[in-house]
mmCIF file of C-alpha atoms and ligand atoms in Angstrom:
data_model
loop_
_atom_site.group_PDB
_atom_site.id
_atom_site.type_symbol
_atom_site.label_atom_id
_atom_site.label_comp_id
_atom_site.label_asym_id
_atom_site.label_seq_id
_atom_site.Cartn_x
_atom_site.Cartn_y
_atom_site.Cartn_z
ATOM 1 C CA MET A 9 117.093 38.530 120.647
ATOM 2 C CA LYS A 10 117.662 41.155 117.806
ATOM 3 C CA HIS A 11 120.550 42.973 119.233
ATOM 4 C CA VAL A 12 123.242 40.668 120.355
ATOM 5 C CA ASP A 13 126.744 42.058 121.379
ATOM 6 C CA LYS A 14 129.165 39.372 120.221
ATOM 7 C CA ARG A 15 131.952 40.311 122.626
ATOM 8 C CA MET A 16 129.604 39.828 125.578
ATOM 9 C CA ASP A 17 127.644 37.060 124.404
ATOM 10 C CA GLY A 18 124.639 39.264 124.968
ATOM 11 C CA ARG A 19 123.578 37.054 127.950
ATOM 12 C CA PHE A 20 122.841 36.909 131.508
ATOM 13 C CA PRO A 21 124.558 36.572 133.922
ATOM 14 C CA ARG A 22 127.187 38.974 132.469
ATOM 15 C CA ILE A 23 124.558 41.430 131.438
ATOM 16 C CA ARG A 24 122.438 42.524 134.331
ATOM 17 C CA MET A 25 120.155 45.368 133.490
ATOM 18 C CA ARG A 26 119.429 45.908 137.324
ATOM 19 C CA ARG A 27 123.158 47.097 137.797
ATOM 20 C CA ASN A 28 122.418 50.584 136.737
ATOM 21 C CA ARG A 29 119.202 50.735 138.703
ATOM 22 C CA GLN A 30 120.430 49.841 142.173
ATOM 23 C CA ASP A 31 121.275 53.274 143.470
ATOM 24 C CA ALA A 32 119.589 56.646 143.013
ATOM 25 C CA TRP A 33 122.803 58.338 141.740
ATOM 26 C CA SER A 34 123.244 55.785 139.169
ATOM 27 C CA ARG A 35 119.543 55.860 138.073
ATOM 28 C CA ALA A 36 120.075 59.665 137.738
ATOM 29 C CA MET A 37 123.093 59.164 135.588
ATOM 30 C CA VAL A 38 121.425 56.849 133.032
ATOM 31 C CA SER A 39 118.077 58.623 133.009
ATOM 32 C CA GLU A 40 116.995 59.523 129.330
ATOM 33 C CA ASN A 41 114.587 62.442 129.921
ATOM 34 C CA THR A 42 113.978 65.136 132.349
ATOM 35 C CA LEU A 43 111.223 67.365 133.519
ATOM 36 C CA SER A 44 111.357 70.903 134.686
ATOM 37 C CA ALA A 45 109.134 74.074 134.842
ATOM 38 C CA ALA A 46 110.552 75.255 131.503
ATOM 39 C CA ASP A 47 108.613 72.209 129.810
ATOM 40 C CA LEU A 48 105.254 73.441 131.102
ATOM 41 C CA MET A 49 102.680 75.817 129.847
ATOM 42 C CA TRP A 50 99.680 76.687 131.881
ATOM 43 C CA PRO A 51 96.113 76.891 130.413
ATOM 44 C CA VAL A 52 93.765 79.330 132.277
ATOM 45 C CA PHE A 53 90.201 79.971 132.123
ATOM 46 C CA ILE A 54 89.372 83.741 132.428
ATOM 47 C CA THR A 55 85.967 85.335 133.148
ATOM 48 C CA GLU A 56 84.643 88.858 134.005
ATOM 49 C CA GLY A 57 84.810 90.277 137.386
ATOM 50 C CA GLY A 58 88.233 91.315 138.551
ATOM 51 C CA ASP A 59 89.086 89.057 141.469
ATOM 52 C CA THR A 60 86.576 86.289 140.791
ATOM 53 C CA VAL A 61 87.774 82.791 141.487
ATOM 54 C CA GLU A 62 85.197 80.323 140.351
ATOM 55 C CA PRO A 63 85.590 76.579 140.826
ATOM 56 C CA ILE A 64 84.696 74.404 137.773
ATOM 57 C CA ALA A 65 82.792 71.253 138.774
ATOM 58 C CA SER A 66 84.238 68.878 136.317
ATOM 59 C CA MET A 67 87.860 70.043 136.936
ATOM 60 C CA PRO A 68 88.404 69.965 140.663
ATOM 61 C CA GLY A 69 91.246 72.302 141.667
ATOM 62 C CA VAL A 70 90.774 74.297 138.498
ATOM 63 C CA ASN A 71 89.166 77.844 138.704
ATOM 64 C CA ARG A 72 87.948 80.479 136.277
ATOM 65 C CA LEU A 73 89.782 83.702 137.101
ATOM 66 C CA GLY A 74 88.916 87.208 136.895
ATOM 67 C CA ILE A 75 91.662 89.538 135.262
ATOM 68 C CA ASP A 76 92.893 90.720 138.755
ATOM 69 C CA ALA A 77 93.016 87.099 140.063
ATOM 70 C CA LEU A 78 94.818 86.062 136.731
ATOM 71 C CA VAL A 79 97.451 88.838 137.243
ATOM 72 C CA ASP A 80 98.075 87.583 140.776
ATOM 73 C CA ALA A 81 98.318 83.991 139.697
ATOM 74 C CA VAL A 82 100.774 84.850 136.929
ATOM 75 C CA ALA A 83 103.192 86.381 139.443
ATOM 76 C CA GLU A 84 103.596 82.897 140.944
ATOM 77 C CA VAL A 85 103.930 81.499 137.294
ATOM 78 C CA ALA A 86 106.882 83.832 136.629
ATOM 79 C CA ASP A 87 108.384 83.095 140.089
ATOM 80 C CA LEU A 88 108.258 79.266 139.259
ATOM 81 C CA GLY A 89 109.733 79.578 135.813
ATOM 82 C CA ILE A 90 106.847 78.454 133.643
ATOM 83 C CA PRO A 91 107.529 80.018 130.287
ATOM 84 C CA ALA A 92 104.003 80.784 129.126
ATOM 85 C CA ILE A 93 100.268 80.721 129.791
ATOM 86 C CA ALA A 94 97.389 80.064 127.493
ATOM 87 C CA LEU A 95 94.140 82.060 127.931
ATOM 88 C CA PHE A 96 90.604 80.604 127.436
ATOM 89 C CA PRO A 97 87.642 82.947 127.921
ATOM 90 C CA TYR A 98 84.418 81.969 129.491
ATOM 91 C CA THR A 99 81.883 83.858 127.547
ATOM 92 C CA ASP A 100 78.390 84.763 128.622
ATOM 93 C CA ASP A 101 75.728 83.443 126.398
ATOM 94 C CA SER A 102 74.463 87.024 125.813
ATOM 95 C CA LEU A 103 77.658 87.711 123.967
ATOM 96 C CA LYS A 104 77.309 84.771 121.455
ATOM 97 C CA THR A 105 76.036 85.517 118.056
ATOM 98 C CA PRO A 106 75.869 83.327 114.791
ATOM 99 C CA GLU A 107 78.445 85.563 113.294
ATOM 100 C CA ALA A 108 80.799 85.535 116.368
ATOM 101 C CA GLU A 109 81.628 89.272 116.222
ATOM 102 C CA GLN A 110 82.990 89.263 119.691
ATOM 103 C CA ALA A 111 85.939 87.124 118.486
ATOM 104 C CA TYR A 112 87.499 90.126 116.967
ATOM 105 C CA ASN A 113 86.373 92.960 119.413
ATOM 106 C CA PRO A 114 89.687 94.523 120.400
ATOM 107 C CA ASP A 115 88.166 95.076 123.856
ATOM 108 C CA ASN A 116 86.931 91.466 124.538
ATOM 109 C CA LEU A 117 87.956 89.612 127.683
ATOM 110 C CA VAL A 118 90.899 87.890 126.109
ATOM 111 C CA CYS A 119 92.410 91.244 124.820
ATOM 112 C CA ARG A 120 91.873 92.893 128.013
ATOM 113 C CA ALA A 121 93.480 90.076 130.025
ATOM 114 C CA VAL A 122 96.495 89.956 127.633
ATOM 115 C CA GLN A 123 97.071 93.629 128.224
ATOM 116 C CA ALA A 124 96.838 93.448 132.019
ATOM 117 C CA VAL A 125 99.180 90.357 132.280
ATOM 118 C CA LYS A 126 101.758 91.859 129.753
ATOM 119 C CA LYS A 127 101.815 95.026 131.775
ATOM 120 C CA ALA A 128 102.302 93.277 135.123
ATOM 121 C CA HIS A 129 104.481 90.349 133.970
ATOM 122 C CA PRO A 130 106.163 91.200 130.735
ATOM 123 C CA GLY A 131 108.499 88.267 130.922
ATOM 124 C CA VAL A 132 105.774 85.546 130.901
ATOM 125 C CA GLY A 133 104.754 84.474 127.272
ATOM 126 C CA ILE A 134 101.010 84.564 126.456
ATOM 127 C CA MET A 135 99.193 82.361 124.103
ATOM 128 C CA CYS A 136 95.697 82.896 122.709
ATOM 129 C CA ASP A 137 93.464 80.403 121.167
ATOM 130 C CA VAL A 138 92.029 81.250 117.739
ATOM 131 C CA ALA A 139 88.714 79.641 117.040
ATOM 132 C CA LEU A 140 85.156 80.905 117.366
ATOM 133 C CA ASP A 141 83.725 78.508 119.822
ATOM 134 C CA PRO A 142 83.736 81.005 122.805
ATOM 135 C CA TYR A 143 81.743 83.574 120.762
ATOM 136 C CA ASN A 144 79.617 81.538 118.353
ATOM 137 C CA SER A 145 75.999 80.731 119.393
ATOM 138 C CA ASP A 146 76.307 77.426 117.708
ATOM 139 C CA GLY A 147 79.318 76.431 119.868
ATOM 140 C CA HIS A 148 81.300 75.536 116.881
ATOM 141 C CA ASP A 149 84.928 76.613 116.104
ATOM 142 C CA GLY A 150 83.651 77.963 112.611
ATOM 143 C CA LEU A 151 80.679 79.854 111.164
ATOM 144 C CA VAL A 152 77.688 77.632 110.663
ATOM 145 C CA ARG A 153 75.158 78.051 107.849
ATOM 146 C CA ASP A 154 72.559 75.663 106.801
ATOM 147 C CA GLY A 155 74.004 73.157 109.211
ATOM 148 C CA ARG A 156 77.539 73.200 107.716
ATOM 149 C CA VAL A 157 80.736 74.677 109.151
ATOM 150 C CA LEU A 158 82.057 77.137 106.634
ATOM 151 C CA ASN A 159 85.728 76.977 105.961
ATOM 152 C CA ASP A 160 86.880 80.087 103.940
ATOM 153 C CA GLU A 161 84.391 82.412 105.615
ATOM 154 C CA THR A 162 85.567 81.298 108.987
ATOM 155 C CA VAL A 163 89.343 81.653 107.985
ATOM 156 C CA GLU A 164 88.435 85.335 107.306
ATOM 157 C CA ILE A 165 87.061 85.933 110.796
ATOM 158 C CA LEU A 166 90.035 84.048 112.371
ATOM 159 C CA THR A 167 92.562 86.366 110.826
ATOM 160 C CA ARG A 168 90.797 89.270 112.350
ATOM 161 C CA GLN A 169 90.600 87.563 115.736
ATOM 162 C CA ALA A 170 94.440 86.781 115.490
ATOM 163 C CA VAL A 171 95.206 90.475 114.671
ATOM 164 C CA VAL A 172 93.299 91.946 117.621
ATOM 165 C CA GLN A 173 94.971 89.414 119.951
ATOM 166 C CA ALA A 174 98.339 90.282 118.585
ATOM 167 C CA ARG A 175 97.800 94.012 118.901
ATOM 168 C CA ALA A 176 96.866 93.524 122.530
ATOM 169 C CA GLY A 177 100.141 91.971 123.003
ATOM 170 C CA CYS A 178 99.736 88.283 122.549
ATOM 171 C CA ASP A 179 103.008 86.390 121.927
ATOM 172 C CA ILE A 180 101.745 83.151 120.511
ATOM 173 C CA ILE A 181 98.821 82.769 118.275
ATOM 174 C CA ALA A 182 97.296 79.381 118.660
ATOM 175 C CA PRO A 183 94.686 78.506 115.920
ATOM 176 C CA SER A 184 92.749 75.583 117.396
ATOM 177 C CA ASP A 185 89.900 75.644 114.885
ATOM 178 C CA MET A 186 91.269 73.023 112.354
ATOM 179 C CA MET A 187 89.923 74.942 109.153
ATOM 180 C CA ASP A 188 92.019 74.404 106.048
ATOM 181 C CA GLY A 189 94.287 77.248 104.980
ATOM 182 C CA ARG A 190 94.069 79.263 108.174
ATOM 183 C CA ILE A 191 97.806 79.175 109.192
ATOM 184 C CA ALA A 192 98.942 80.881 105.861
ATOM 185 C CA ALA A 193 96.083 83.311 106.099
ATOM 186 C CA ILE A 194 96.870 84.251 109.776
ATOM 187 C CA ARG A 195 100.617 84.493 109.035
ATOM 188 C CA ASP A 196 99.854 86.972 106.092
ATOM 189 C CA ALA A 197 97.377 88.976 108.115
ATOM 190 C CA LEU A 198 99.824 89.220 111.013
ATOM 191 C CA ASP A 199 102.710 90.205 108.641
ATOM 192 C CA ALA A 200 100.620 92.725 106.908
ATOM 193 C CA GLU A 201 99.955 94.523 110.336
ATOM 194 C CA GLY A 202 103.502 94.520 111.394
ATOM 195 C CA PHE A 203 103.450 91.462 113.630
ATOM 196 C CA GLN A 204 106.035 89.473 111.842
ATOM 197 C CA ASP A 205 107.542 88.382 115.075
ATOM 198 C CA VAL A 206 104.274 87.085 116.710
ATOM 199 C CA ARG A 207 104.591 83.245 116.827
ATOM 200 C CA ILE A 208 102.220 80.757 115.710
ATOM 201 C CA MET A 209 101.612 77.518 117.446
ATOM 202 C CA SER A 210 99.164 75.403 115.339
ATOM 203 C CA TYR A 211 96.842 72.887 116.820
ATOM 204 C CA ALA A 212 97.962 70.933 113.771
ATOM 205 C CA ALA A 213 96.833 67.560 114.713
ATOM 206 C CA LYS A 214 93.724 67.969 116.732
ATOM 207 C CA TYR A 215 91.260 65.078 117.104
ATOM 208 C CA ALA A 216 87.534 65.067 117.494
ATOM 209 C CA SER A 217 87.894 63.762 121.207
ATOM 210 C CA ALA A 218 85.388 63.297 123.993
ATOM 211 C CA PHE A 219 88.290 64.237 126.232
ATOM 212 C CA TYR A 220 87.352 67.916 125.720
ATOM 213 C CA GLY A 221 84.159 67.563 127.668
ATOM 214 C CA PRO A 222 85.194 69.406 131.007
ATOM 215 C CA PHE A 223 86.758 72.264 128.875
ATOM 216 C CA ARG A 224 83.517 72.890 127.172
ATOM 217 C CA ASP A 225 81.865 73.235 130.588
ATOM 218 C CA ALA A 226 84.770 75.462 131.739
ATOM 219 C CA VAL A 227 84.283 78.027 128.845
ATOM 220 C CA GLY A 228 80.548 77.556 128.725
ATOM 221 C CA SER A 229 80.374 76.143 125.138
ATOM 222 C CA SER A 230 78.856 72.722 125.944
ATOM 223 C CA GLY A 231 75.298 73.939 126.146
ATOM 224 C CA ALA A 232 75.498 75.737 122.824
ATOM 225 C CA LEU A 233 77.146 73.017 120.869
ATOM 226 C CA LYS A 234 74.952 71.527 118.355
ATOM 227 C CA GLY A 235 76.266 68.176 116.953
ATOM 228 C CA ASP A 236 79.854 67.248 117.101
ATOM 229 C CA LYS A 237 83.045 68.545 115.398
ATOM 230 C CA LYS A 238 83.788 65.614 113.211
ATOM 231 C CA THR A 239 83.704 67.533 109.975
ATOM 232 C CA TYR A 240 86.709 69.589 110.983
ATOM 233 C CA GLN A 241 88.547 67.900 113.765
ATOM 234 C CA MET A 242 90.341 64.496 112.969
ATOM 235 C CA ASP A 243 89.212 61.015 113.299
ATOM 236 C CA PRO A 244 90.785 59.221 116.262
ATOM 237 C CA ALA A 245 91.398 56.132 113.947
ATOM 238 C CA ASN A 246 93.905 58.135 111.836
ATOM 239 C CA SER A 247 97.608 58.618 112.127
ATOM 240 C CA ASP A 248 98.903 59.198 108.553
ATOM 241 C CA GLU A 249 96.654 62.022 108.259
ATOM 242 C CA ALA A 250 98.108 63.746 111.249
ATOM 243 C CA LEU A 251 101.431 63.864 109.475
ATOM 244 C CA ARG A 252 99.861 65.595 106.464
ATOM 245 C CA GLU A 253 98.143 68.080 108.680
ATOM 246 C CA VAL A 254 101.330 68.885 110.393
ATOM 247 C CA GLY A 255 103.398 69.126 107.225
ATOM 248 C CA LEU A 256 100.890 71.635 105.629
ATOM 249 C CA ASP A 257 100.950 73.755 108.741
ATOM 250 C CA ILE A 258 104.655 73.920 108.633
ATOM 251 C CA ASP A 259 104.617 74.887 105.091
ATOM 252 C CA GLU A 260 102.063 77.533 105.790
ATOM 253 C CA GLY A 261 104.283 79.062 108.423
ATOM 254 C CA ALA A 262 103.659 77.461 111.777
ATOM 255 C CA ASP A 263 106.620 78.115 114.244
ATOM 256 C CA MET A 264 105.497 75.266 116.620
ATOM 257 C CA ILE A 265 102.912 72.692 116.374
ATOM 258 C CA MET A 266 100.663 70.762 118.735
ATOM 259 C CA VAL A 267 99.151 67.494 119.118
ATOM 260 C CA LYS A 268 95.810 67.339 121.004
ATOM 261 C CA PRO A 269 94.733 65.414 123.050
ATOM 262 C CA GLY A 270 98.013 64.209 124.397
ATOM 263 C CA LEU A 271 97.854 61.025 126.530
ATOM 264 C CA ALA A 272 95.762 58.904 124.102
ATOM 265 C CA TYR A 273 97.772 60.224 121.185
ATOM 266 C CA LEU A 274 101.537 59.700 122.304
ATOM 267 C CA ASP A 275 102.095 57.815 119.074
ATOM 268 C CA ILE A 276 101.159 60.885 117.170
ATOM 269 C CA ILE A 277 103.658 63.063 119.071
ATOM 270 C CA ARG A 278 106.403 60.493 118.408
ATOM 271 C CA ARG A 279 105.611 60.228 114.587
ATOM 272 C CA VAL A 280 105.485 63.941 114.227
ATOM 273 C CA LYS A 281 108.631 64.547 116.094
ATOM 274 C CA ASP A 282 110.473 61.907 114.165
ATOM 275 C CA ALA A 283 109.176 63.069 110.683
ATOM 276 C CA TYR A 284 109.587 66.952 111.121
ATOM 277 C CA SER A 285 111.943 67.597 114.109
ATOM 278 C CA VAL A 286 109.931 70.906 114.744
ATOM 279 C CA PRO A 287 108.972 72.333 118.185
ATOM 280 C CA THR A 288 106.239 69.929 119.125
ATOM 281 C CA PHE A 289 103.843 70.430 122.076
ATOM 282 C CA ALA A 290 101.219 68.194 123.625
ATOM 283 C CA TYR A 291 97.987 69.375 125.088
ATOM 284 C CA ASN A 292 97.225 67.351 128.193
ATOM 285 C CA VAL A 293 93.447 68.214 127.834
ATOM 286 C CA SER A 294 90.806 68.800 130.435
ATOM 287 C CA GLY A 295 89.426 65.230 130.273
ATOM 288 C CA GLU A 296 92.846 63.753 131.033
ATOM 289 C CA TYR A 297 93.219 66.074 133.936
ATOM 290 C CA ALA A 298 89.617 65.316 135.278
ATOM 291 C CA MET A 299 90.230 61.562 135.014
ATOM 292 C CA LEU A 300 93.434 61.500 136.950
ATOM 293 C CA LYS A 301 92.090 63.914 139.444
ATOM 294 C CA ALA A 302 88.967 62.053 140.134
ATOM 295 C CA ALA A 303 90.914 58.786 140.779
ATOM 296 C CA CYS A 304 93.297 60.524 143.046
ATOM 297 C CA ASP A 305 90.532 62.335 144.928
ATOM 298 C CA ASN A 306 89.038 58.898 145.506
ATOM 299 C CA GLY A 307 92.312 57.623 146.883
ATOM 300 C CA TRP A 308 92.796 55.141 144.092
ATOM 301 C CA LEU A 309 96.029 56.611 142.589
ATOM 302 C CA ASP A 310 98.711 58.586 144.195
ATOM 303 C CA TYR A 311 98.470 62.177 142.812
ATOM 304 C CA GLU A 312 101.936 63.346 142.800
ATOM 305 C CA THR A 313 103.663 60.396 141.361
ATOM 306 C CA VAL A 314 100.923 59.831 138.664
ATOM 307 C CA MET A 315 101.065 63.496 137.700
ATOM 308 C CA MET A 316 104.845 63.263 137.223
ATOM 309 C CA GLU A 317 104.730 60.047 135.461
ATOM 310 C CA THR A 318 102.087 61.403 133.030
ATOM 311 C CA LEU A 319 104.085 64.671 132.365
ATOM 312 C CA MET A 320 107.250 62.508 131.724
ATOM 313 C CA ALA A 321 105.368 60.450 129.236
ATOM 314 C CA PHE A 322 104.923 63.324 127.068
ATOM 315 C CA LYS A 323 108.753 64.133 127.130
ATOM 316 C CA ARG A 324 109.506 60.594 126.285
ATOM 317 C CA ALA A 325 107.184 60.661 123.453
ATOM 318 C CA GLY A 326 109.119 63.624 121.963
ATOM 319 C CA SER A 327 107.305 66.733 123.127
ATOM 320 C CA ASN A 328 109.247 69.911 123.653
ATOM 321 C CA GLY A 329 106.600 71.057 126.081
ATOM 322 C CA ILE A 330 103.309 70.224 127.579
ATOM 323 C CA LEU A 331 100.093 72.443 128.098
ATOM 324 C CA THR A 332 98.721 71.114 131.141
ATOM 325 C CA TYR A 333 96.453 72.055 133.963
ATOM 326 C CA PHE A 334 99.051 70.513 136.350
ATOM 327 C CA ALA A 335 101.625 73.145 135.343
ATOM 328 C CA VAL A 336 101.536 75.210 138.513
ATOM 329 C CA GLU A 337 101.343 72.202 140.873
ATOM 330 C CA ALA A 338 104.162 70.464 139.139
ATOM 331 C CA ALA A 339 106.336 73.481 139.082
ATOM 332 C CA ARG A 340 105.782 73.956 142.781
ATOM 333 C CA ARG A 341 107.099 70.486 143.308
ATOM 334 C CA PHE A 342 110.180 71.073 141.092
ATOM 335 C CA LYS A 343 110.907 74.256 143.156
ATOM 336 C CA LYS A 344 110.751 72.296 146.443
ATOM 337 C CA GLY A 345 113.106 69.753 144.808
HETATM 338 C C1 LIG B 27 88.380 75.097 121.171
HETATM 339 C C2 LIG B 27 89.287 74.368 122.066
HETATM 340 C C3 LIG B 27 89.088 73.180 122.844
HETATM 341 C C4 LIG B 27 90.055 72.989 123.551
HETATM 342 C C5 LIG B 27 91.030 73.960 123.292
HETATM 343 N N1 LIG B 27 90.549 74.837 122.474
HETATM 344 C C6 LIG B 27 87.701 72.399 122.753
HETATM 345 C C7 LIG B 27 87.197 71.863 121.521
HETATM 346 O O1 LIG B 27 87.748 71.774 120.452
HETATM 347 O O2 LIG B 27 86.012 71.544 121.528
HETATM 348 C C8 LIG B 27 90.026 71.734 124.592
HETATM 349 C C9 LIG B 27 91.152 71.711 125.732
HETATM 350 C C10 LIG B 27 90.838 70.879 126.690
HETATM 351 O O3 LIG B 27 89.977 69.836 126.793
HETATM 352 O O4 LIG B 27 91.583 70.929 127.793
HETATM 353 N N2 LIG B 27 88.809 75.419 119.938
#
């Protein structure tokens, strides 16, 4: 044994780890991490058609919401004490183009949703994804020419996308595209437009993961996607590279950083937190949700306990907060006590 307390001999039977575990009150006293609604952010899929509520086949229990339905749902979010939501638009194929112009249309679905939610519930934070995949006919996060995803030309468009979102009232700009240099470019563009107080949460360590499958169905980008995203998203084999990515984004001006996916990358969250001590968030992604939900719907796992155990794992790994499709359900349980 490495740690031996000389005074106590460091041995059983004097040392009994089970002493502290025997009563609920004593377990509560020694508990090292806590979970509450304040730890959660709720990702929401939005669609046209005011009060539409449209189920997503690969994510049972998750719906696409029209703007009116969204505003209603955010009333509960506010009441439950969930600090923020993240918006993801389902875009009809007819609006997708090779140059993704819809990304910076100030009247696009995301901007209209931000305005409506801000007006009705000003106390709830709104985060918007910055990437071209909902609007690009190639399904990629960046512009594609001659089969290559262009970096600098994409960054140019991302800055315009970020500015229209900020102008609509978005509180947190969240670039999820993994282009190089986009955090600095977006920060400069926001500042130049007077949005120096708009925050940036960078998807700094985002992996080329198969766990995003259900999300791509939910936003309607899976059909369009040609090939994979390995030329910009990270290789799941890498860990040191995540620290470099996060370090760069912090230097470029990110206020908060995200690791994505979450569950299979808890080691990355811990390394990032230890190395930088910055506000660090985990994205408990669509495939992680679907996996757990499917097992529970089959009666193979107990939904409530596994959901809470999963969320606690993110806290233990060092996350300040978790973007999770479980946010509302979990917060309802916290409220009940
Ligand atoms: C797109 C984006 C993705 C997710 C968030 N933003 C998918 C992707 O990169 O292909 C995935 C979220 C999830 O799976 O829940 N830029």
